[in-house]
C-alpha cells in the first residue's frame, strides 16, 4: 500500500516543510491517543512517534503492541509542557498531535453550556501544552462542528498568538482514500513556514468491496479460526429474517410488513432509514461508530452475507491495517470494548501530503 497517513497525519508540506526532507527528523507525541489510529498513520508516514497519552487502560496493549511507542496512562490535564519536552531528541522537529474527545462538539452538544469546563476543557489543555512547549508543528482533528464553539476559537487564537502558520478545513474521508463517508475537521500548524493540508484526490474512491471483500465469509455469531477479531455478532431469529430481506443500500421499507418494528410503522419511522440496513459493495461505508458491529444501530449489515460486519471489517473500514491487534493473545474479544476502540479512533490512513 506504500506510505500512507490520515487526515490528521496530514499536511507537513509546502513552504519550508517537505516530507522527503524532514519526515525522518520529525518526532511526535500523540495526545488523547486511544488505540493508536493517529500514531499508526504518523508512523506509516515515516514520523517517529515516541509516546501517546490517554486515560483508557484498555488501550495500553494495542497502542504499544502495534506502534512500538510508550503508552502513558495519564490525563492530558495533568501533563506539563516540560514533561512532553523530555520525549524529544535534541534537534528534532517536534510535532504535538491530538484529537481531543469530540463528544462535547457533536450534534448532541446543542443544549450544552459552553461555560462548563468539565465538558469543554480538554481542547483548552491541548492549547496550554502548545503554549508551554511551542513545538514546531501542531496537528488536531475533531468533528466538523468543533469550529462552532468557543474552545476551538480559543485554540486557534493561541496558535496565532504564538505566530503559527495554520491551515484547517472540513474533510470527507472518502476523498482521501479512506473507505467510509466520515466527515472530520482537520488542522495543521507550523512555526517553520507555510503549511498546507493535502488536496483531495481526484478520481475513484475506495469502496467497501476494495476494503473487505478479501476476508473469509462468516455466519452471524461465527468467529474466523485464524483471526479472533474477524467475529460477527449473533442475530436474533427476527433480525436474521430482517437482514435476509434487506437489499444492499436499501432500508427497512424493503421488508414485508410482519418484519417491521413498531417504530418503523410510526409516523416518525421515516427518520430511521439507516438502521437495520446493509452496506453497498461499491460505495464507501458509513461512518464507523462505537456500535458498528450491531445490525440494529446503523447501516452496518454486510453487503452480501446475512450478518453485521465483523470487528475486523470495521477496523479495516476505519483504515487500520489488516493485522492490527486490539486484544492480547488468549484474552476474550468483547464486541463492546473493541467496537469502542474502533469507533473512537482517528482513521490511520491514507492522506499523505503532496
PDB file of C-alpha atoms in Angstrom, residues 5 24 52 67-68 104 107 140 144 173 175 251 291 317:
ATOM      1  CA  UNK A   5      -1.287   8.637   6.640  1.00  0.00           C
ATOM      2  CA  UNK A  24      12.853  11.276   9.250  1.00  0.00           C
ATOM      3  CA  UNK A  52       0.847   8.554  23.496  1.00  0.00           C
ATOM      4  CA  UNK A  67       3.088   1.097  17.355  1.00  0.00           C
ATOM      5  CA  UNK A  68       6.179   0.352  19.450  1.00  0.00           C
ATOM      6  CA  UNK A 104     -18.873  17.951  23.536  1.00  0.00           C
ATOM      7  CA  UNK A 107     -24.616  17.263  17.200  1.00  0.00           C
ATOM      8  CA  UNK A 140      -5.504  18.228  15.558  1.00  0.00           C
ATOM      9  CA  UNK A 144     -16.742  19.428  11.911  1.00  0.00           C
ATOM     10  CA  UNK A 173     -12.516  10.992   4.432  1.00  0.00           C
ATOM     11  CA  UNK A 175     -11.952  11.894  -0.762  1.00  0.00           C
ATOM     12  CA  UNK A 251     -33.972   0.342   4.006  1.00  0.00           C
ATOM     13  CA  UNK A 291     -21.732   0.318  17.717  1.00  0.00           C
ATOM     14  CA  UNK A 317     -13.083   0.234   7.079  1.00  0.00           C
TER      15      UNK A 317
END
